[in-house]
Coordinates of C-alpha atoms and ligand atoms in Angstrom, one line a residue:
X1 CA 76.8 136.6 82.6
X2 CA 79.4 133.9 81.4
X3 CA 78.9 135.1 77.8
X4 CA 79.4 138.8 78.8
X5 CA 82.5 138.0 80.9
X6 CA 84.1 136.1 78.0
X7 CA 83.1 138.8 75.6
X8 CA 84.6 141.5 77.7
X9 CA 87.9 139.5 77.7
X10 CA 87.7 139.1 74.0
X11 CA 87.2 142.9 73.4
X12 CA 89.5 144.3 75.9
X13 CA 92.4 141.7 76.0
X14 CA 92.3 139.3 73.0
X15 CA 91.6 141.6 70.1
X16 CA 94.3 144.1 70.9
X17 CA 96.9 141.3 71.3
X18 CA 96.0 138.5 68.9
X19 CA 97.9 139.5 66.0
X20 CA 101.2 139.9 68.0
X21 CA 100.6 136.6 69.9
X22 CA 100.0 134.9 66.5
X23 CA 103.1 136.4 64.9
X24 CA 105.4 135.5 67.9
X25 CA 103.7 132.1 68.5
X26 CA 103.6 133.1 72.1
X27 CA 101.5 131.3 74.7
X28 CA 98.8 133.9 75.9
X29 CA 99.6 133.6 79.6
X30 CA 98.5 137.2 80.5
X31 CA 95.0 136.4 78.9
X32 CA 94.8 133.0 80.6
X33 CA 95.4 134.9 84.0
X34 CA 92.5 137.3 83.1
X35 CA 90.4 134.3 82.2
X36 CA 91.2 132.7 85.5
X37 CA 90.5 136.0 87.4
X38 CA 87.2 136.2 85.7
X39 CA 86.4 132.6 87.1
X40 CA 85.9 131.2 83.6
X41 CA 87.9 128.0 84.6
X42 CA 85.4 127.4 87.4
X43 CA 82.5 127.2 84.8
X44 CA 82.7 123.5 84.1
X45 CA 83.8 122.3 87.6
X46 CA 81.2 121.2 90.2
X47 CA 80.6 123.5 93.2
X48 CA 82.0 120.9 95.8
X49 CA 85.4 121.3 94.1
X50 CA 85.3 125.1 94.0
X51 CA 83.8 125.4 90.6
X52 CA 80.6 127.2 89.6
X53 CA 78.8 123.9 88.9
X54 CA 77.9 125.0 85.2
X55 CA 77.3 122.6 82.4
X56 CA 78.2 122.0 78.8
X57 CA 76.1 125.0 77.6
X58 CA 78.1 127.3 80.0
X59 CA 81.3 125.9 78.6
X60 CA 80.4 126.3 74.9
X61 CA 79.2 129.9 75.5
X62 CA 82.6 130.7 76.9
X63 CA 84.5 129.0 74.2
X64 CA 82.4 130.7 71.5
X65 CA 82.9 134.2 72.8
X66 CA 86.8 133.6 73.3
X67 CA 86.9 132.2 69.7
X68 CA 85.2 135.2 68.3
X69 CA 88.5 136.9 69.2
X70 CA 91.1 134.2 68.7
X71 CA 90.9 130.4 68.5
X72 CA 94.5 130.1 69.6
X73 CA 93.4 131.5 73.0
X74 CA 90.2 129.6 73.1
X75 CA 92.0 126.2 72.5
X76 CA 94.3 127.0 75.5
X77 CA 91.0 127.3 77.6
X78 CA 89.0 124.4 76.0
X79 CA 92.0 122.0 76.2
X80 CA 91.9 122.5 80.0
X81 CA 88.4 121.1 80.0
X82 CA 89.5 118.3 77.7
X83 CA 92.4 117.4 80.2
X84 CA 90.1 117.6 83.2
X85 CA 87.1 115.6 82.0
X86 CA 88.7 112.2 82.5
X87 CA 89.3 112.5 86.3
X88 CA 86.3 114.9 86.8
X89 CA 84.0 112.1 85.5
X90 CA 85.9 108.9 86.3
X91 CA 88.4 109.8 89.0
X92 CA 88.4 109.0 92.7
X93 CA 87.2 111.4 95.3
X94 CA 90.8 111.9 96.3
X95 CA 91.9 112.8 92.7
X96 CA 89.0 115.3 92.3
X97 CA 89.8 116.9 95.7
X98 CA 93.5 117.2 94.9
X99 CA 93.3 118.5 91.2
X100 CA 89.9 120.1 90.6
X101 CA 90.2 123.2 92.9
X102 CA 93.6 123.9 91.3
X103 CA 92.1 123.9 87.8
X104 CA 89.0 125.8 88.9
X105 CA 91.1 128.7 90.2
X106 CA 93.2 128.7 87.0
X107 CA 96.4 128.2 88.9
X108 CA 97.1 125.0 87.1
X109 CA 96.2 124.1 83.4
X110 CA 95.4 120.6 82.2
X111 CA 96.0 118.8 79.0
X112 CA 94.9 115.5 77.4
X113 CA 97.5 113.0 75.9
X114 CA 96.1 110.6 73.6
X115 CA 97.6 110.9 70.0
X116 CA 100.9 109.3 68.9
X117 CA 102.8 109.5 65.8
X118 CA 101.5 106.1 64.6
X119 CA 98.2 106.5 66.3
X120 CA 96.0 109.4 65.2
X121 CA 92.6 108.6 64.0
X122 CA 93.3 105.0 64.8
X123 CA 94.0 105.7 68.6
X124 CA 93.9 102.0 69.3
X125 CA 97.3 101.7 67.6
X126 CA 98.9 103.5 70.4
X127 CA 102.3 102.1 71.6
X128 CA 102.7 103.9 75.0
X129 CA 103.0 101.3 77.8
X130 CA 102.3 101.5 81.5
X131 CA 103.6 98.7 83.7
X132 CA 102.6 98.2 87.3
X133 CA 105.6 97.8 89.5
X134 CA 104.8 97.7 93.2
X135 CA 102.8 100.8 94.1
X136 CA 103.5 102.8 91.0
X137 CA 103.0 102.5 87.1
X138 CA 106.1 103.0 84.8
X139 CA 105.1 104.9 81.8
X140 CA 107.1 104.7 78.5
X141 CA 106.2 106.3 75.2
X142 CA 105.7 109.6 73.3
X143 CA 102.6 111.5 72.7
X144 CA 102.3 114.0 69.8
X145 CA 100.4 117.1 69.1
X146 CA 99.3 117.8 72.8
X147 CA 97.5 121.0 73.2
X148 CA 98.8 122.9 76.3
X149 CA 101.7 120.5 76.2
X150 CA 104.7 122.0 78.1
X151 CA 102.4 124.7 79.7
X152 CA 99.9 122.6 81.7
X153 CA 100.7 121.2 85.2
X154 CA 98.2 118.3 85.0
X155 CA 98.1 115.6 82.2
X156 CA 95.5 113.0 81.5
X157 CA 97.5 110.4 79.6
X158 CA 96.3 107.2 77.9
X159 CA 98.7 104.1 77.8
X160 CA 98.5 100.4 77.3
X161 CA 98.4 98.3 80.6
X162 CA 97.7 95.1 78.6
X163 CA 99.0 95.5 75.0
X164 CA 97.6 92.0 74.1
X165 CA 94.0 93.4 74.4
X166 CA 94.6 96.4 72.1
X167 CA 92.3 99.2 72.9
X168 CA 90.7 97.3 75.6
X169 CA 94.0 97.1 77.3
X170 CA 94.4 100.9 77.6
X171 CA 94.2 102.8 80.9
X172 CA 94.1 106.6 81.8
X173 CA 96.5 108.1 84.2
X174 CA 97.1 111.5 85.8
X175 CA 100.6 112.7 85.3
X176 CA 101.9 115.8 87.0
X177 CA 104.3 118.0 85.1
X178 CA 107.3 117.6 87.4
X179 CA 107.3 113.8 87.6
X180 CA 110.7 112.5 86.9
X181 CA 111.0 110.8 83.6
X182 CA 108.4 113.2 82.1
X183 CA 109.7 115.8 79.6
X184 CA 108.5 117.7 76.6
X185 CA 109.7 117.2 73.0
X186 CA 109.0 118.9 69.8
X187 CA 106.9 122.0 69.9
X188 CA 104.9 122.3 66.6
X189 CA 105.1 125.3 64.3
X190 CA 101.6 125.6 63.0
X191 CA 99.5 127.1 60.3
X192 CA 97.0 128.7 62.7
X193 CA 96.2 128.9 66.4
X194 CA 99.8 129.8 66.7
X195 CA 99.7 131.2 70.2
X196 CA 98.6 127.9 71.5
X197 CA 101.2 125.2 72.5
X198 CA 101.1 121.9 70.6
X199 CA 103.9 119.8 72.0
X200 CA 105.2 116.3 72.3
X201 CA 105.0 114.5 75.7
X202 CA 107.9 112.1 76.4
X203 CA 107.8 109.5 79.0
X204 CA 111.0 107.5 79.8
X205 CA 110.7 105.2 82.8
X206 CA 108.2 107.8 84.3
X207 CA 106.8 106.5 87.6
X208 CA 103.4 107.7 88.6
X209 CA 101.7 106.5 91.8
X210 CA 99.2 103.7 91.5
X211 CA 96.6 106.2 93.0
X212 CA 96.9 108.3 89.7
X213 CA 95.1 105.6 87.6
X214 CA 91.8 107.0 86.4
X215 CA 88.9 104.5 86.7
X216 CA 89.9 100.8 86.4
X217 CA 92.7 99.2 84.5
X218 CA 91.5 98.6 80.9
X219 CA 88.9 101.4 80.7
X220 CA 91.2 104.0 79.2
X221 CA 89.6 103.8 75.9
X222 CA 86.0 104.2 77.3
X223 CA 87.4 107.2 79.3
X224 CA 88.8 108.6 76.1
X225 CA 85.6 108.1 74.0
X226 CA 83.4 109.6 76.7
X227 CA 85.8 112.5 77.2
X228 CA 85.9 113.4 73.5
X229 CA 82.1 113.1 73.3
X230 CA 81.9 115.7 76.2
X231 CA 84.5 118.0 74.9
X232 CA 83.6 118.0 71.2
X233 CA 80.7 120.5 71.5
X234 CA 83.4 123.0 72.8
X235 CA 85.4 122.4 69.6
X236 CA 82.2 122.9 67.6
X237 CA 81.7 126.2 69.5
X238 CA 85.1 127.3 68.3
X239 CA 83.8 127.0 64.7
X240 CA 80.7 129.1 65.6
X241 CA 82.9 131.7 67.4
X242 CA 85.5 132.2 64.8
X243 CA 83.0 132.4 62.0
X244 CA 81.0 135.0 63.9
X245 CA 84.1 137.0 64.4
X246 CA 84.8 136.8 60.7
X247 CA 81.3 137.9 59.8
X248 CA 81.5 140.9 62.1
X249 CA 84.8 142.0 60.4
X250 CA 83.4 141.6 56.9
X251 CA 80.2 143.5 57.7
X252 CA 82.2 146.3 59.3
X253 CA 84.6 146.6 56.3
X254 CA 81.8 146.2 53.7
X255 CA 80.0 149.2 55.2
X256 CA 83.1 151.6 55.1
X257 CA 84.8 150.3 51.7
X258 CA 83.7 152.6 48.9
X259 CA 84.0 151.3 45.2
X260 CA 82.1 152.6 42.2
X261 CA 81.0 155.5 44.4
X262 CA 79.1 153.5 47.0
X263 CA 80.0 151.3 50.0
X264 CA 80.4 147.8 48.7
X265 CA 77.9 146.7 51.4
X266 CA 75.3 148.1 49.0
X267 CA 76.0 145.5 46.3
X268 CA 73.7 142.6 46.3
X269 CA 76.5 140.1 45.7
X270 CA 78.2 141.3 49.0
X271 CA 74.8 141.4 50.8
X272 CA 73.9 137.8 49.7
X273 CA 77.3 136.5 50.8
X274 CA 77.0 138.0 54.3
X275 CA 73.4 136.8 54.5
X276 CA 74.5 133.2 53.7
X277 CA 77.3 133.5 56.3
X278 CA 74.9 134.8 59.0
X279 CA 72.5 131.9 58.3
X280 CA 75.1 129.2 58.3
X281 CA 76.5 130.5 61.6
X282 CA 73.1 130.5 63.2
X283 CA 72.4 127.0 62.0
X284 CA 75.6 125.7 63.5
X285 CA 75.0 127.6 66.7
X286 CA 71.6 125.9 67.0
X287 CA 73.3 122.4 66.7
X288 CA 76.0 123.2 69.2
X289 CA 73.6 124.7 71.8
X290 CA 71.2 121.7 71.2
X291 CA 73.8 119.1 72.0
X292 CA 75.0 121.1 74.9
X293 CA 71.6 121.2 76.4
X294 CA 71.2 117.4 75.7
X295 CA 74.4 116.8 77.8
X296 CA 73.1 119.0 80.5
X297 CA 69.8 117.2 80.7
X298 CA 71.8 114.2 81.7
X299 CA 71.3 112.1 78.6
X300 CA 73.5 109.0 78.5
X301 CA 74.4 109.0 74.9
X302 CA 75.1 112.2 72.7
X303 CA 78.0 110.9 70.5
X304 CA 76.0 111.5 67.2
X305 CA 74.7 114.9 68.2
X306 CA 78.2 116.1 69.2
X307 CA 79.8 114.7 66.0
X308 CA 77.1 116.4 63.9
X309 CA 77.7 119.7 65.7
X310 CA 81.5 119.6 65.3
X311 CA 81.3 118.4 61.7
X312 CA 78.8 121.1 60.6
X313 CA 80.3 124.0 62.7
X314 CA 83.9 123.3 61.5
X315 CA 82.9 122.8 57.7
X316 CA 80.8 126.0 58.1
X317 CA 83.7 127.9 59.6
X318 CA 85.8 126.9 56.6
X319 CA 83.1 128.2 54.3
X320 CA 82.5 131.5 56.3
X321 CA 86.1 132.6 57.0
X322 CA 87.4 132.4 53.4
X323 CA 84.2 134.3 52.3
X324 CA 85.1 137.0 54.9
X325 CA 88.5 137.2 53.3
X326 CA 86.8 137.6 50.0
X327 CA 84.7 140.4 51.2
X328 CA 87.7 142.3 52.3
X329 CA 89.4 141.7 48.9
X330 CA 93.2 142.4 48.9
X331 CA 93.4 143.6 52.4
X332 CA 91.7 140.5 53.6
X333 CA 94.7 138.6 52.4
X334 CA 97.2 140.7 54.4
X335 CA 97.9 140.5 58.1
X336 CA 96.8 144.0 58.6
X337 CA 93.3 142.7 59.0
X338 CA 92.3 139.5 61.3
X339 CA 90.3 137.6 58.8
X340 CA 93.3 135.8 57.2
X341 CA 94.2 134.5 60.7
X342 CA 90.7 133.5 61.3
X343 CA 90.7 131.4 58.1
X344 CA 94.1 129.8 59.2
X345 CA 92.7 129.2 62.7
X346 CA 89.4 127.6 61.5
X347 CA 91.2 124.8 59.5
X348 CA 92.2 122.9 62.5
X349 CA 88.7 122.6 63.8
X350 CA 88.1 120.1 60.9
X351 CA 91.1 118.1 62.2
X352 CA 91.3 117.7 65.9
X353 CA 89.1 115.8 68.4
X354 CA 88.2 113.5 65.6
X355 CA 88.7 114.4 61.9
X356 CA 85.6 115.3 60.0
X357 CA 86.1 112.1 58.0
X358 CA 86.0 110.0 61.3
X359 CA 83.0 111.9 62.4
X360 CA 81.1 111.2 59.1
X361 CA 82.0 107.4 59.7
X362 CA 80.6 107.7 63.3
X363 CA 77.4 109.5 62.2
X364 CA 76.6 107.1 59.4
X365 CA 77.3 104.0 61.7
X366 CA 74.6 105.6 64.1
X367 CA 72.2 106.1 61.2
X368 CA 72.5 102.6 60.1
X369 CA 72.3 101.2 63.6
X370 CA 69.0 103.0 64.3
X371 CA 67.6 101.4 61.4
X372 CA 68.9 98.0 62.4
X373 CA 71.2 98.0 59.3
X374 CA 74.7 97.4 58.7
X375 CA 76.8 99.8 56.6
Ligands
LIG401 C1 96.9 121.7 66.7 C2 96.5 120.3 67.1 C3 96.2 120.2 68.5 C4 95.9 118.9 68.9 N1 95.6 118.6 70.2 C5 95.5 117.4 70.7 C6 95.4 117.1 72.1 O1 95.3 118.0 72.9 N2 95.4 115.8 72.5 C7 95.6 114.7 71.7 O2 95.6 113.6 72.1 N3 95.7 114.9 70.3 C8 95.6 116.2 69.8 N4 95.8 116.4 68.4 C9 95.8 115.3 67.5 C10 94.6 115.3 66.6 O3 93.4 114.9 67.3 C11 94.9 114.4 65.4 O4 95.8 115.0 64.6 C12 93.7 113.9 64.7 O5 93.0 113.0 65.4 C13 94.1 113.2 63.4 O6 95.0 112.3 63.5 P1 96.3 112.3 62.5 O7 96.8 113.7 62.5 O8 97.3 111.2 62.9 O9 95.8 112.0 61.1 P2 95.5 110.6 60.4 O10 94.7 109.8 61.4 O11 96.7 110.1 59.9 O12 94.6 110.9 59.2 C14 95.0 111.5 58.0 C15 93.8 111.7 57.0 O13 93.3 110.3 56.8 C16 91.9 110.4 57.1 N5 91.5 109.1 57.7 C17 92.1 108.3 58.6 N6 91.4 107.3 58.9 C18 90.3 107.3 58.1 C19 89.2 106.5 58.0 N7 89.0 105.4 58.7 N8 88.2 106.8 57.1 C20 88.3 108.0 56.4 N9 89.3 108.8 56.5 C21 90.4 108.5 57.3 C22 91.8 111.4 58.2 O14 90.4 112.0 58.2 C23 92.8 112.5 57.6 O15 92.2 113.3 56.6 C24 96.0 117.7 68.0 C25 96.4 118.0 66.6 C26 96.7 119.3 66.2 C27 97.2 119.4 64.8

């Protein structure tokens, strides 16, 4: 049902609008409202907070289907889950009651603020500070590249409460959009996923109530790692979805494009290319669904599975989408067809929520650890 609902939104709302949204770099508010109306924001929220009580598999199915149409739209949706996981998993009852129903209804979007200009892959190098003063924390610092930045109402933000301890001195906070001292800086002009908002968050003596601390002081890095572990299958699902969309475009074009007196789909070179694309997509889909099911089974550790799924699915998408452009030939390189956008969109999946280099580092350290070896 979730898959069908997301598919309908993709066919009826996303596909007709995606080129224009991309061209104008316009946040897809109308589509977001449709997603909310279809209850897709409820999918990943527990029933007691007005969600549907679904799990990781439900979320990846929705993300995959939306990504078939446009990864720009699907990141606006998936980034809400990313921004929600910190307090959904580690927040107090009060925080969950206050924020989760709003997110479930789609009335408010969420975002996750970790990255800074000097702290990307090395998140522990962050400089943002949060100092407890009476019954509130004062936050100072700037976050960079934040998806849904400027559009979301609720931000999960990581800042150092004890800089001497490095990443062990980080804490997570909920910051509401209208909090005095919280503003938005540069909005990025991007290669792909151009309808999504990627923006700086600027904190200047921003006071947030003590009650907005997520978990305990000093657990911000654990909250971050667990959040990314849980969110990463959704990013992997973007790779599967965008590649599936590109394959469908390539098949449809190949069947109607005639050269040398016959449809190009009759040439074995094209058929084999399409066969390889379909096979790789299915392999990635299996990895993504497998990690989602592992999460839903209540497993304690799925870091390696999620890293493998995101690594494979995003590299796969960066093989499949250029091949879709190749099948379409010259028109594939124009903006009259969606495959060039799919290729631009797919690139980011290799970069965000842990670059593929960092994920390879993580995977190999798990491989060595299992064998009791050191790299
Ligand atoms: C469109 C977009 C949306 C984003 N959304 C969010 C968001 O919502 N929230 C958020 O907090 N962040 C977000 N980010 C930030 C994103 O997660 C980071 O860009 C990413 O983690 C990489 O950090 P960096 O850009 O600083 O690259 P760097 O860390 O500077 O890396 C540069 C290159 O060096 C490589 N490298 C670095 N360290 C190593 C190493 N140890 N071994 C091997 N190679 C290495 C990297 O793989 C990469 O190829 C977003 C970024 C973009 C572009």
